[in-house]
């Protein structure tokens, strides 16, 4: 990369730099770019409302009377366009703007999101690759980072063995997600499996160690597939030396959409998750597609906080202060030379309030002291 | 390096009792008891920084990561649904969210129920579960006078002893849910401070069982 290119990158926001870095990571690993329109048929979201983060969608009527939505999500559009069979594997990456209701902003907001999706014949290799890419993505955003890993079928098997009531299951899942053991105890109402659930949720740490403890527990039927898959994936990750992976079974999601491995990434200094993903075969089935699916999204808007911490002390290196007496040829030559030397510089008769400078000079190159 | 844990405490009597629990748990900060108007107190050795905030704001400080942990009433957590971990029921500040009405109130299901409350989301969820159409009147205080002046049919509010209701010729007619103070934790802060947060949680939990 030449100097000019690197100084171009200097003016990108953390959000934009990360987007480019992630795009290059995903493309380099064989993921094809998925470009799409900002609009999507509203119908797609109505049928899968619970899959969306927040249930509000911004809609408008197209000239032909169709109800369209400003895309609140990318995954649904990618799944909709998948026409492969269970034997093929399609891998896509994207960076797209999505429109969602934001509790913080008390209204709709536009968010930049990057991510990948693998659809079709998802196997162990694919799963491990996606998780590795998630960890790689986090490391490109900042350090320290942590990727929490969980498996829906482990918790689902325990909860399903406790109750058939969908309403109660939903409440139990909610309490699990909050690590709210006191509420969970009340909901489980003395059920013998509460102790098992409590034990599983108290496990947290390095995957292979946690899995050793998990295998010693007496888990209901149905949990074993999850334990097996986690063990196989963790062995691969451990062999590759992927850092920052922890198992935590309080990470759960909607059973109507997710069925396998789930993960969520954090980067030190960002007060919310910056990445989340998982295996979502049930969504594929709901949308009439064959095969499995796994992917994740990186919420680039969460990186705004880095911007404030990383912003340089001054906007520009030099301000060249001149007045009417100065010769325009000399001033413009000085300005041109300084830029050629790689300085960021601008000139004027008055120092603008909106910018800050490392130093102020006159056309002769002498430093001017400014109050 | 010993990372400081930021703790948002609810201003007032409950917050003082909560601080006493933290102190007993091994996280003292004596300067907090000095009579002054400071809002932030820290003890570098114990690796903890406390700050007093309005009780209804604790969840916001924790959700947005300005505080790693905090103590908030279940009423606030159910009203605002912050995306946080709820690690412990401290068993302090026990009261309940209740529906109250004038002593001579007759509930008629053939008309829209007018509900005055400081907790519109709680009230909406409670009546939605009963398939009941309601008209929510959001107030910020002195809720008790709403039924007296005919502004509402009922109120949904926090009831401790019930004496305020009684003095205003109101009575509780249903409990929405019991309330107590909960230890909440920011979801992104937890993974990076898991040992210390669990240490605090365990030390507080042992006091709850006493």
Coordinates of C-alpha atoms in Angstrom, one line a residue:
Chain A
X1 CA 0.0 0.0 0.0
X2 CA 1.4 3.4 -0.9
X3 CA 1.4 6.4 1.4
X4 CA -1.5 8.0 -0.3
X5 CA -3.7 5.0 0.2
X6 CA -2.7 4.6 3.8
X7 CA -3.5 8.3 4.5
X8 CA -6.9 7.7 2.7
X9 CA -7.6 5.0 5.3
X10 CA -6.8 7.4 8.1
X11 CA -10.0 9.3 7.5
X12 CA -12.2 6.3 7.6
X13 CA -14.3 5.7 10.7
X14 CA -13.7 2.7 12.9
X15 CA -17.0 1.4 11.5
X16 CA -15.8 1.7 7.8
X17 CA -12.3 0.4 8.5
X18 CA -13.7 -2.7 10.2
X19 CA -16.2 -3.2 7.4
X20 CA -13.4 -3.3 4.8
X21 CA -11.2 -5.5 7.0
X22 CA -14.0 -8.0 7.6
X23 CA -15.0 -7.9 3.9
X24 CA -11.5 -8.8 3.0
X25 CA -11.4 -11.6 5.6
X26 CA -14.6 -13.2 4.4
X27 CA -13.8 -12.9 0.7
X28 CA -10.3 -14.3 1.3
X29 CA -12.0 -17.3 2.9
X30 CA -14.2 -18.0 -0.1
X31 CA -17.4 -16.2 0.8
X32 CA -19.2 -14.5 -2.1
X33 CA -20.5 -11.0 -1.7
X34 CA -24.3 -10.8 -1.4
X35 CA -25.6 -7.4 -2.6
X36 CA -29.3 -6.7 -2.2
X37 CA -31.8 -4.0 -2.5
X38 CA -32.7 -1.9 0.5
X39 CA -36.3 -2.9 0.1
X40 CA -37.9 -6.3 0.7
X41 CA -41.5 -7.5 0.6
X42 CA -43.0 -6.8 4.0
X43 CA -44.6 -10.2 3.9
X44 CA -41.3 -11.9 4.5
X45 CA -40.9 -10.2 7.9
X46 CA -44.5 -10.7 9.0
X47 CA -44.1 -14.5 8.6
X48 CA -40.9 -14.5 10.7
X49 CA -41.4 -11.6 13.1
X50 CA -39.8 -13.3 16.1
X51 CA -36.6 -13.8 14.1
X52 CA -36.0 -10.1 13.9
X53 CA -34.2 -8.1 16.5
X54 CA -37.2 -5.9 17.7
X55 CA -40.4 -6.4 15.9
X56 CA -40.9 -3.0 14.3
X57 CA -40.4 -2.8 10.5
X58 CA -40.4 0.4 8.5
X59 CA -42.9 0.0 5.7
X60 CA -44.1 2.0 2.6
X61 CA -46.3 1.3 -0.3
X62 CA -44.6 0.9 -3.7
X63 CA -46.1 2.5 -6.9
X64 CA -47.8 -0.8 -7.7
X65 CA -49.5 -1.0 -4.3
X66 CA -47.2 -3.7 -2.9
X67 CA -46.3 -3.2 0.8
X68 CA -42.5 -3.0 1.0
X69 CA -40.2 -2.7 4.0
X70 CA -36.8 -1.1 4.5
X71 CA -34.8 -4.1 5.2
X72 CA -34.5 -4.7 9.0
X73 CA -32.4 -7.9 8.5
X74 CA -30.1 -9.5 6.0
X75 CA -30.3 -13.2 6.8
X76 CA -34.0 -13.6 5.8
X77 CA -33.3 -12.2 2.4
X78 CA -30.3 -14.5 1.9
X79 CA -32.3 -17.5 2.9
X80 CA -35.2 -16.5 0.7
X81 CA -32.8 -16.5 -2.3
X82 CA -31.3 -19.8 -1.5
X83 CA -32.4 -22.4 -4.1
X84 CA -29.8 -25.1 -3.5
X85 CA -30.5 -28.6 -2.3
X86 CA -29.3 -30.3 0.9
X87 CA -26.2 -31.5 -0.9
X88 CA -24.8 -28.1 -1.9
X89 CA -23.2 -25.5 0.3
X90 CA -23.5 -21.8 -0.5
X91 CA -21.4 -19.3 1.4
X92 CA -22.1 -15.6 1.4
X93 CA -20.8 -12.5 3.1
X94 CA -22.4 -9.1 3.2
X95 CA -22.1 -5.6 4.6
X96 CA -25.4 -3.9 4.4
X97 CA -27.4 -1.1 6.0
X98 CA -30.4 -2.3 7.9
X99 CA -33.3 -0.3 9.5
X100 CA -34.5 -1.1 12.9
X101 CA -36.4 0.4 15.8
X102 CA -33.9 1.5 18.4
X103 CA -34.9 1.6 22.1
X104 CA -32.0 4.0 22.8
X105 CA -32.9 6.4 20.0
X106 CA -36.7 6.1 20.6
X107 CA -37.2 5.7 16.8
X108 CA -36.0 4.0 13.7
X109 CA -32.3 4.0 13.0
X110 CA -30.0 3.0 10.2
X111 CA -27.3 0.5 11.2
X112 CA -24.3 -1.0 9.3
X113 CA -24.0 -4.7 9.7
X114 CA -21.4 -7.2 8.3
X115 CA -21.7 -10.9 8.4
X116 CA -21.6 -14.3 6.8
X117 CA -24.1 -17.0 6.1
X118 CA -23.5 -20.7 5.0
X119 CA -26.6 -22.4 3.6
X120 CA -27.2 -26.0 2.6
X121 CA -24.9 -28.9 3.4
X122 CA -23.5 -27.5 6.7
X123 CA -21.1 -30.0 8.2
X124 CA -18.6 -30.0 11.1
X125 CA -15.9 -28.3 9.0
X126 CA -18.3 -25.5 8.0
X127 CA -19.4 -24.9 11.7
X128 CA -15.8 -24.8 12.9
X129 CA -14.9 -22.4 10.0
X130 CA -17.7 -20.0 10.8
X131 CA -16.8 -19.9 14.5
X132 CA -13.1 -19.4 13.6
X133 CA -14.1 -16.5 11.4
X134 CA -16.2 -15.1 14.2
X135 CA -13.2 -15.1 16.5
X136 CA -11.0 -13.7 13.7
X137 CA -13.6 -10.9 13.1
X138 CA -13.5 -10.0 16.8
X139 CA -9.7 -9.9 16.9
X140 CA -9.8 -7.5 14.0
X141 CA -12.2 -5.2 15.9
X142 CA -10.1 -5.0 19.1
X143 CA -8.7 -6.8 22.1
X144 CA -9.4 -8.3 24.6
X145 CA -12.2 -10.2 23.0
X146 CA -14.3 -13.1 24.0
X147 CA -16.5 -15.4 22.0
X148 CA -19.2 -17.2 24.1
X149 CA -20.3 -20.5 22.8
X150 CA -23.4 -22.5 23.6
X151 CA -25.7 -25.2 22.1
X152 CA -29.4 -24.9 21.9
X153 CA -30.1 -28.6 22.1
X154 CA -28.4 -29.0 25.5
X155 CA -30.7 -26.5 27.2
X156 CA -33.7 -27.4 25.0
X157 CA -33.5 -31.0 26.1
X158 CA -33.5 -30.2 29.8
X159 CA -36.4 -27.6 29.4
X160 CA -38.4 -29.9 27.2
X161 CA -38.1 -32.7 29.8
X162 CA -39.5 -30.3 32.4
X163 CA -42.6 -29.0 30.7
X164 CA -44.6 -29.2 27.5
X165 CA -46.1 -25.8 28.1
X166 CA -44.8 -23.4 25.4
X167 CA -45.6 -20.4 27.7
X168 CA -43.6 -21.8 30.6
X169 CA -40.7 -22.9 28.3
X170 CA -40.6 -19.3 27.0
X171 CA -40.4 -17.9 30.5
X172 CA -37.7 -20.5 31.5
X173 CA -35.6 -19.6 28.4
X174 CA -36.0 -15.9 29.3
X175 CA -34.8 -16.5 32.9
X176 CA -31.8 -18.6 31.6
X177 CA -30.8 -15.7 29.3
X178 CA -30.8 -13.4 32.3
X179 CA -28.8 -15.8 34.4
X180 CA -31.7 -15.3 36.7
X181 CA -31.5 -18.5 38.9
X182 CA -33.9 -17.2 41.6
X183 CA -36.6 -16.7 39.0
X184 CA -35.8 -20.0 37.3
X185 CA -36.2 -21.8 40.6
X186 CA -39.7 -20.4 41.0
X187 CA -40.6 -21.3 37.4
X188 CA -39.2 -24.9 37.8
X189 CA -41.4 -25.2 40.9
X190 CA -39.4 -28.0 42.6
X191 CA -38.8 -30.0 39.4
X192 CA -36.0 -32.5 39.9
X193 CA -34.3 -31.2 36.7
X194 CA -33.8 -27.7 38.2
X195 CA -30.7 -28.9 39.9
X196 CA -29.3 -30.1 36.5
X197 CA -30.2 -26.8 34.9
X198 CA -28.5 -25.0 37.7
X199 CA -25.4 -27.1 37.4
X200 CA -25.2 -26.7 33.6
X201 CA -25.7 -22.9 33.9
X202 CA -23.0 -22.6 36.5
X203 CA -20.4 -24.1 34.1
X204 CA -18.5 -21.4 32.3
X205 CA -15.0 -21.4 30.9
X206 CA -12.6 -23.0 28.6
X207 CA -14.6 -25.3 26.3
X208 CA -12.8 -28.6 26.7
X209 CA -12.7 -28.3 30.5
X210 CA -16.4 -27.4 30.7
X211 CA -17.3 -30.3 28.4
X212 CA -15.4 -32.8 30.6
X213 CA -17.6 -31.7 33.5
X214 CA -20.8 -31.7 31.4
X215 CA -20.2 -35.3 30.3
X216 CA -20.2 -36.3 33.9
X217 CA -23.7 -34.9 34.4
X218 CA -26.9 -36.9 34.0
X219 CA -28.5 -35.0 31.1
X220 CA -31.8 -35.9 29.4
X221 CA -32.0 -37.6 26.0
X222 CA -31.5 -35.1 23.3
X223 CA -28.7 -33.2 25.0
X224 CA -26.1 -35.7 23.9
X225 CA -26.0 -34.6 20.2
X226 CA -25.3 -31.1 21.4
X227 CA -22.5 -32.2 23.7
X228 CA -21.0 -34.3 20.9
X229 CA -21.0 -31.4 18.4
X230 CA -19.6 -29.0 20.9
X231 CA -16.9 -31.5 21.8
X232 CA -15.9 -32.0 18.1
X233 CA -16.0 -28.2 17.3
X234 CA -14.0 -27.4 20.5
X235 CA -11.4 -30.0 19.6
X236 CA -10.9 -28.2 16.2
X237 CA -10.8 -24.8 17.8
X238 CA -8.4 -25.9 20.4
X239 CA -6.1 -27.6 17.9
X240 CA -6.0 -24.3 15.9
X241 CA -5.2 -22.4 19.0
X242 CA -8.2 -20.0 18.6
X243 CA -8.1 -17.8 21.7
X244 CA -10.9 -16.2 23.7
X245 CA -13.5 -19.0 23.4
X246 CA -15.7 -19.7 26.5
X247 CA -18.6 -22.0 26.9
X248 CA -21.7 -20.4 28.6
X249 CA -25.0 -22.1 28.4
X250 CA -27.0 -19.1 29.5
X251 CA -26.6 -18.0 25.9
X252 CA -30.0 -19.1 24.4
X253 CA -32.2 -18.0 21.6
X254 CA -35.6 -18.6 20.1
X255 CA -36.2 -22.4 19.6
X256 CA -38.4 -21.7 16.6
X257 CA -35.4 -20.5 14.7
X258 CA -32.2 -21.8 16.2
X259 CA -31.3 -25.4 16.9
X260 CA -27.6 -25.9 17.2
X261 CA -24.5 -24.0 18.2
X262 CA -25.0 -20.4 19.2
X263 CA -22.3 -17.8 19.8
X264 CA -21.9 -14.2 20.8
X265 CA -18.9 -12.0 20.8
X266 CA -17.7 -9.2 23.0
X267 CA -14.8 -6.8 22.7
X268 CA -13.4 -5.0 25.7
X269 CA -14.7 -1.4 26.0
X270 CA -17.9 -2.0 24.1
X271 CA -20.8 -2.2 26.5
X272 CA -22.9 -4.7 24.4
X273 CA -22.4 -7.7 22.1
X274 CA -20.7 -6.8 18.9
X275 CA -21.3 -10.2 17.2
X276 CA -23.9 -12.8 17.4
X277 CA -24.7 -15.9 15.4
X278 CA -25.6 -19.5 15.3
X279 CA -27.2 -22.5 13.6
X280 CA -30.7 -21.8 12.3
X281 CA -32.0 -24.9 10.5
X282 CA -35.6 -24.4 11.7
X283 CA -35.7 -21.0 9.8
X284 CA -34.7 -22.8 6.7
X285 CA -37.5 -25.3 7.1
X286 CA -40.0 -22.6 7.9
X287 CA -39.1 -20.9 4.6
X288 CA -39.3 -24.2 2.7
X289 CA -35.6 -24.6 2.1
X290 CA -33.6 -27.8 2.3
X291 CA -30.4 -28.2 4.3
X292 CA -29.0 -26.4 7.3
X293 CA -27.7 -22.9 7.9
X294 CA -25.2 -21.2 10.1
X295 CA -23.9 -17.6 10.1
X296 CA -23.3 -14.5 12.2
X297 CA -23.7 -10.8 12.1
X298 CA -21.2 -8.1 13.3
X299 CA -23.0 -5.0 14.6
X300 CA -20.6 -2.3 13.4
X301 CA -22.7 0.5 15.0
X302 CA -21.5 -0.7 18.4
X303 CA -18.0 0.4 17.5
X304 CA -18.8 4.1 17.6
X305 CA -17.4 4.2 21.1
X306 CA -14.0 3.3 19.8
X307 CA -14.1 6.3 17.6
X308 CA -14.2 8.6 20.6
X309 CA -11.3 6.9 22.3
X310 CA -9.2 6.6 19.1
X311 CA -9.7 10.0 17.7
X312 CA -6.4 11.8 17.2
X313 CA -5.5 14.8 19.3
X314 CA -5.7 17.2 16.3
X315 CA -7.7 17.1 13.1
X316 CA -4.8 18.4 11.0
X317 CA -1.0 18.7 11.3
X318 CA -0.6 22.3 10.2
X319 CA -2.6 25.5 9.7
X320 CA -0.9 28.0 7.4
X321 CA -1.9 31.5 8.5
X322 CA -1.5 34.2 5.9
X323 CA -2.8 37.8 5.5
X324 CA -3.3 40.3 2.6
X325 CA 0.4 41.2 2.5
X326 CA 1.5 37.7 1.7
X327 CA 2.1 36.7 -1.8
X328 CA -0.4 34.1 -3.1
X329 CA 2.3 32.4 -5.1
X330 CA 4.5 31.9 -2.1
X331 CA 1.6 30.8 0.1
X332 CA 0.3 28.2 -2.4
X333 CA 3.9 26.9 -3.0
X334 CA 4.4 26.4 0.7
X335 CA 1.0 24.7 1.0
X336 CA 1.8 22.4 -1.9
X337 CA 5.3 21.5 -0.5
X338 CA 3.9 20.7 2.9
X339 CA 1.2 18.4 1.3
X340 CA 3.9 16.8 -0.8
X341 CA 5.8 16.0 2.4
X342 CA 2.8 14.2 3.7
X343 CA 1.4 16.7 6.1
X344 CA -2.3 17.3 6.5
X345 CA -2.5 21.1 6.1
X346 CA -4.9 23.9 5.2
X347 CA -4.5 27.6 4.9
X348 CA -6.6 30.7 5.7
X349 CA -6.6 34.2 7.1
X350 CA -8.3 33.1 10.2
X351 CA -7.9 29.9 12.2
X352 CA -11.3 28.1 12.0
X353 CA -13.0 27.1 15.2
X354 CA -14.2 23.8 13.9
X355 CA -10.8 22.3 13.4
X356 CA -7.7 21.7 15.6
X357 CA -4.1 21.8 14.5
X358 CA -0.8 20.5 15.9
X359 CA 0.8 23.8 15.0
X360 CA 0.1 27.1 13.2
X361 CA 2.8 28.5 10.9
X362 CA 3.2 31.6 8.7
X363 CA 4.1 31.4 5.0
X364 CA 7.8 31.6 5.8
X365 CA 7.4 28.4 7.9
X366 CA 7.8 30.1 11.3
X367 CA 5.6 28.8 14.0
X368 CA 3.0 31.3 15.1
X369 CA 1.9 31.3 18.7
X370 CA -1.8 31.2 19.1
X371 CA -3.8 32.0 22.3
Chain B
X1 CA -4.0 -4.8 37.0
X2 CA -7.0 -4.7 39.4
X3 CA -9.8 -3.4 37.2
X4 CA -12.3 -1.1 38.9
X5 CA -15.8 -2.4 39.1
X6 CA -18.4 0.4 38.7
X7 CA -21.4 -0.1 40.9
X8 CA -24.6 2.0 40.4
X9 CA -26.5 2.2 43.7
X10 CA -30.1 3.6 44.0
X11 CA -30.1 6.8 45.9
X12 CA -32.1 6.7 49.2
X13 CA -32.6 4.3 52.1
X14 CA -32.6 1.1 50.0
X15 CA -29.3 2.2 48.4
X16 CA -27.7 2.7 51.8
X17 CA -28.8 -0.8 52.9
X18 CA -27.4 -2.2 49.7
X19 CA -24.1 -0.4 50.3
X20 CA -23.9 -1.9 53.8
X21 CA -24.2 -5.3 52.1
X22 CA -21.4 -4.5 49.7
X23 CA -19.3 -3.3 52.7
X24 CA -19.9 -6.5 54.6
X25 CA -19.1 -8.4 51.4
X26 CA -15.6 -7.0 51.5
X27 CA -16.0 -4.0 49.2
X28 CA -15.9 -1.1 51.6
X29 CA -15.6 2.6 50.7
X30 CA -15.8 4.5 53.9
X31 CA -15.9 7.9 52.2
X32 CA -19.4 7.2 51.0
X33 CA -20.7 7.7 54.5
X34 CA -19.2 11.2 54.9
X35 CA -21.9 13.9 54.9
X36 CA -21.5 15.6 51.5
X37 CA -23.1 15.9 48.2
X38 CA -20.6 13.9 46.2
X39 CA -22.0 11.2 43.9
X40 CA -19.0 9.1 43.1
X41 CA -16.8 7.3 45.6
X42 CA -14.0 4.9 45.0
X43 CA -11.8 2.5 46.9
X44 CA -8.8 1.6 44.7
X45 CA -7.6 -1.1 47.0
X46 CA -10.9 -2.9 46.9
X47 CA -11.1 -2.2 43.1
X48 CA -14.6 -0.7 43.4
X49 CA -16.3 2.6 42.5
X50 CA -19.8 3.4 43.7
X51 CA -22.1 6.0 42.4
X52 CA -25.5 7.2 43.5
X53 CA -28.1 7.5 40.8
X54 CA -31.9 7.9 40.7
X55 CA -33.3 4.4 41.4
X56 CA -35.2 4.3 38.1
X57 CA -32.0 5.1 36.2
X58 CA -29.8 2.3 37.6
X59 CA -30.9 -0.1 34.9
X60 CA -29.9 2.4 32.2
X61 CA -26.4 2.9 33.7
X62 CA -25.9 -0.8 33.7
X63 CA -27.4 -1.6 30.3
X64 CA -25.3 1.0 28.6
X65 CA -22.1 0.0 30.5
X66 CA -21.5 3.1 32.5
X67 CA -21.8 0.8 35.5
X68 CA -20.7 -2.9 35.4
X69 CA -23.2 -3.8 38.1
X70 CA -26.1 -2.2 39.9
X71 CA -29.1 -2.8 42.2
X72 CA -32.5 -2.1 40.8
X73 CA -36.1 -2.9 41.9
X74 CA -37.9 -5.7 39.9
X75 CA -40.5 -3.0 39.1
X76 CA -38.0 -1.0 37.1
X77 CA -36.6 -4.2 35.4
X78 CA -40.1 -5.2 34.3
X79 CA -41.0 -1.7 33.1
X80 CA -37.9 -1.0 31.1
X81 CA -36.8 -4.6 30.1
X82 CA -33.1 -3.7 30.1
X83 CA -30.9 -6.3 28.4
X84 CA -28.9 -7.2 31.5
X85 CA -28.2 -10.3 33.6
X86 CA -30.2 -10.5 36.8
X87 CA -27.9 -12.5 39.1
X88 CA -29.5 -12.2 42.5
X89 CA -32.6 -11.4 44.4
X90 CA -31.3 -9.4 47.4
X91 CA -34.6 -9.7 49.2
X92 CA -34.4 -6.0 50.2
X93 CA -37.1 -3.4 49.6
X94 CA -39.9 -5.9 49.4
X95 CA -43.2 -4.7 48.2
X96 CA -45.6 -5.5 45.4
X97 CA -46.9 -4.1 42.1
X98 CA -50.7 -4.0 42.6
X99 CA -53.9 -2.8 41.1
X100 CA -55.9 -0.6 43.4
X101 CA -59.2 1.1 43.2
X102 CA -61.7 3.0 45.2
X103 CA -63.2 0.9 48.0
X104 CA -66.6 1.0 46.3
X105 CA -65.2 0.1 42.8
X106 CA -67.2 -2.4 40.7
X107 CA -65.2 -3.8 37.8
X108 CA -67.3 -3.8 34.6
X109 CA -65.9 -5.8 31.7
X110 CA -68.2 -4.2 29.2
X111 CA -66.2 -1.0 29.0
X112 CA -62.6 0.0 28.5
X113 CA -60.8 0.2 31.8
X114 CA -58.9 3.4 32.5
X115 CA -55.6 2.7 34.3
X116 CA -53.5 5.4 35.8
X117 CA -49.9 4.4 36.4
X118 CA -46.2 5.3 36.4
X119 CA -45.6 1.9 34.8
X120 CA -47.3 1.8 31.4
X121 CA -45.5 -1.2 30.1
X122 CA -46.2 -3.3 33.2
X123 CA -49.9 -2.3 33.1
X124 CA -50.2 -3.0 29.4
X125 CA -48.6 -6.5 29.7
X126 CA -50.8 -7.3 32.8
X127 CA -54.0 -6.5 31.1
X128 CA -53.0 -7.9 27.7
X129 CA -52.6 -11.3 29.4
X130 CA -56.2 -11.0 30.4
X131 CA -57.3 -9.9 26.9
X132 CA -58.5 -6.7 28.5
X133 CA -58.7 -3.4 26.6
X134 CA -57.4 -0.5 28.7
X135 CA -56.8 3.2 28.4
X136 CA -53.4 4.0 29.9
X137 CA -53.0 7.3 31.7
X138 CA -49.3 7.8 32.3
X139 CA -48.7 9.9 35.5
X140 CA -45.4 10.7 37.2
X141 CA -46.6 10.9 40.8
X142 CA -49.6 11.2 43.2
X143 CA -51.2 8.3 41.3
X144 CA -53.7 7.7 44.2
X145 CA -55.7 10.8 43.4
X146 CA -56.5 9.7 39.8
X147 CA -59.5 7.4 40.8
X148 CA -60.7 9.8 43.4
X149 CA -61.0 12.6 40.9
X150 CA -62.4 10.3 38.3
X151 CA -59.4 10.5 36.0
X152 CA -59.1 6.7 36.1
X153 CA -61.0 3.6 37.3
X154 CA -57.9 1.9 38.8
X155 CA -54.3 2.5 39.4
X156 CA -51.3 0.2 38.9
X157 CA -48.7 1.1 41.4
X158 CA -46.2 0.0 44.0
X159 CA -47.8 -0.9 47.3
X160 CA -45.7 -1.4 50.5
X161 CA -48.0 -1.3 53.6
X162 CA -51.1 -0.1 51.9
X163 CA -51.5 2.8 54.3
X164 CA -51.3 5.5 51.6
X165 CA -54.1 3.7 49.7
X166 CA -56.2 3.4 52.9
X167 CA -55.8 7.1 53.7
X168 CA -57.1 7.9 50.3
X169 CA -60.1 5.5 50.5
X170 CA -58.5 3.1 48.0
X171 CA -57.7 -0.6 48.4
X172 CA -55.6 -3.1 46.5
X173 CA -57.7 -5.5 44.3
X174 CA -55.0 -7.6 42.7
X175 CA -51.3 -8.3 42.9
X176 CA -49.4 -7.9 39.6
X177 CA -46.1 -9.3 40.9
X178 CA -43.9 -9.1 44.0
X179 CA -41.0 -6.7 44.0
X180 CA -37.6 -6.7 45.6
X181 CA -34.1 -5.4 44.8
X182 CA -32.1 -7.3 42.3
X183 CA -28.4 -7.4 41.5
X184 CA -28.0 -6.7 37.8
X185 CA -25.0 -6.9 35.5
X186 CA -24.0 -5.5 32.1
X187 CA -23.9 -8.5 29.6
X188 CA -20.6 -7.3 28.0
X189 CA -18.9 -6.5 31.3
X190 CA -19.7 -9.9 32.8
X191 CA -17.4 -12.0 30.6
X192 CA -14.4 -9.8 31.2
X193 CA -14.9 -9.5 35.0
X194 CA -16.6 -12.9 35.7
X195 CA -14.5 -13.8 38.7
X196 CA -14.9 -10.5 40.6
X197 CA -18.6 -10.2 39.8
X198 CA -19.2 -13.8 40.9
X199 CA -17.2 -13.1 44.1
X200 CA -19.5 -10.1 44.8
X201 CA -22.6 -12.1 44.0
X202 CA -21.6 -15.0 46.3
X203 CA -20.7 -12.6 49.1
X204 CA -24.0 -10.8 48.8
X205 CA -25.9 -14.1 48.4
X206 CA -24.5 -15.4 51.7
X207 CA -26.0 -12.3 53.4
X208 CA -29.4 -12.8 51.8
X209 CA -29.6 -16.3 53.3
X210 CA -28.8 -15.1 56.8

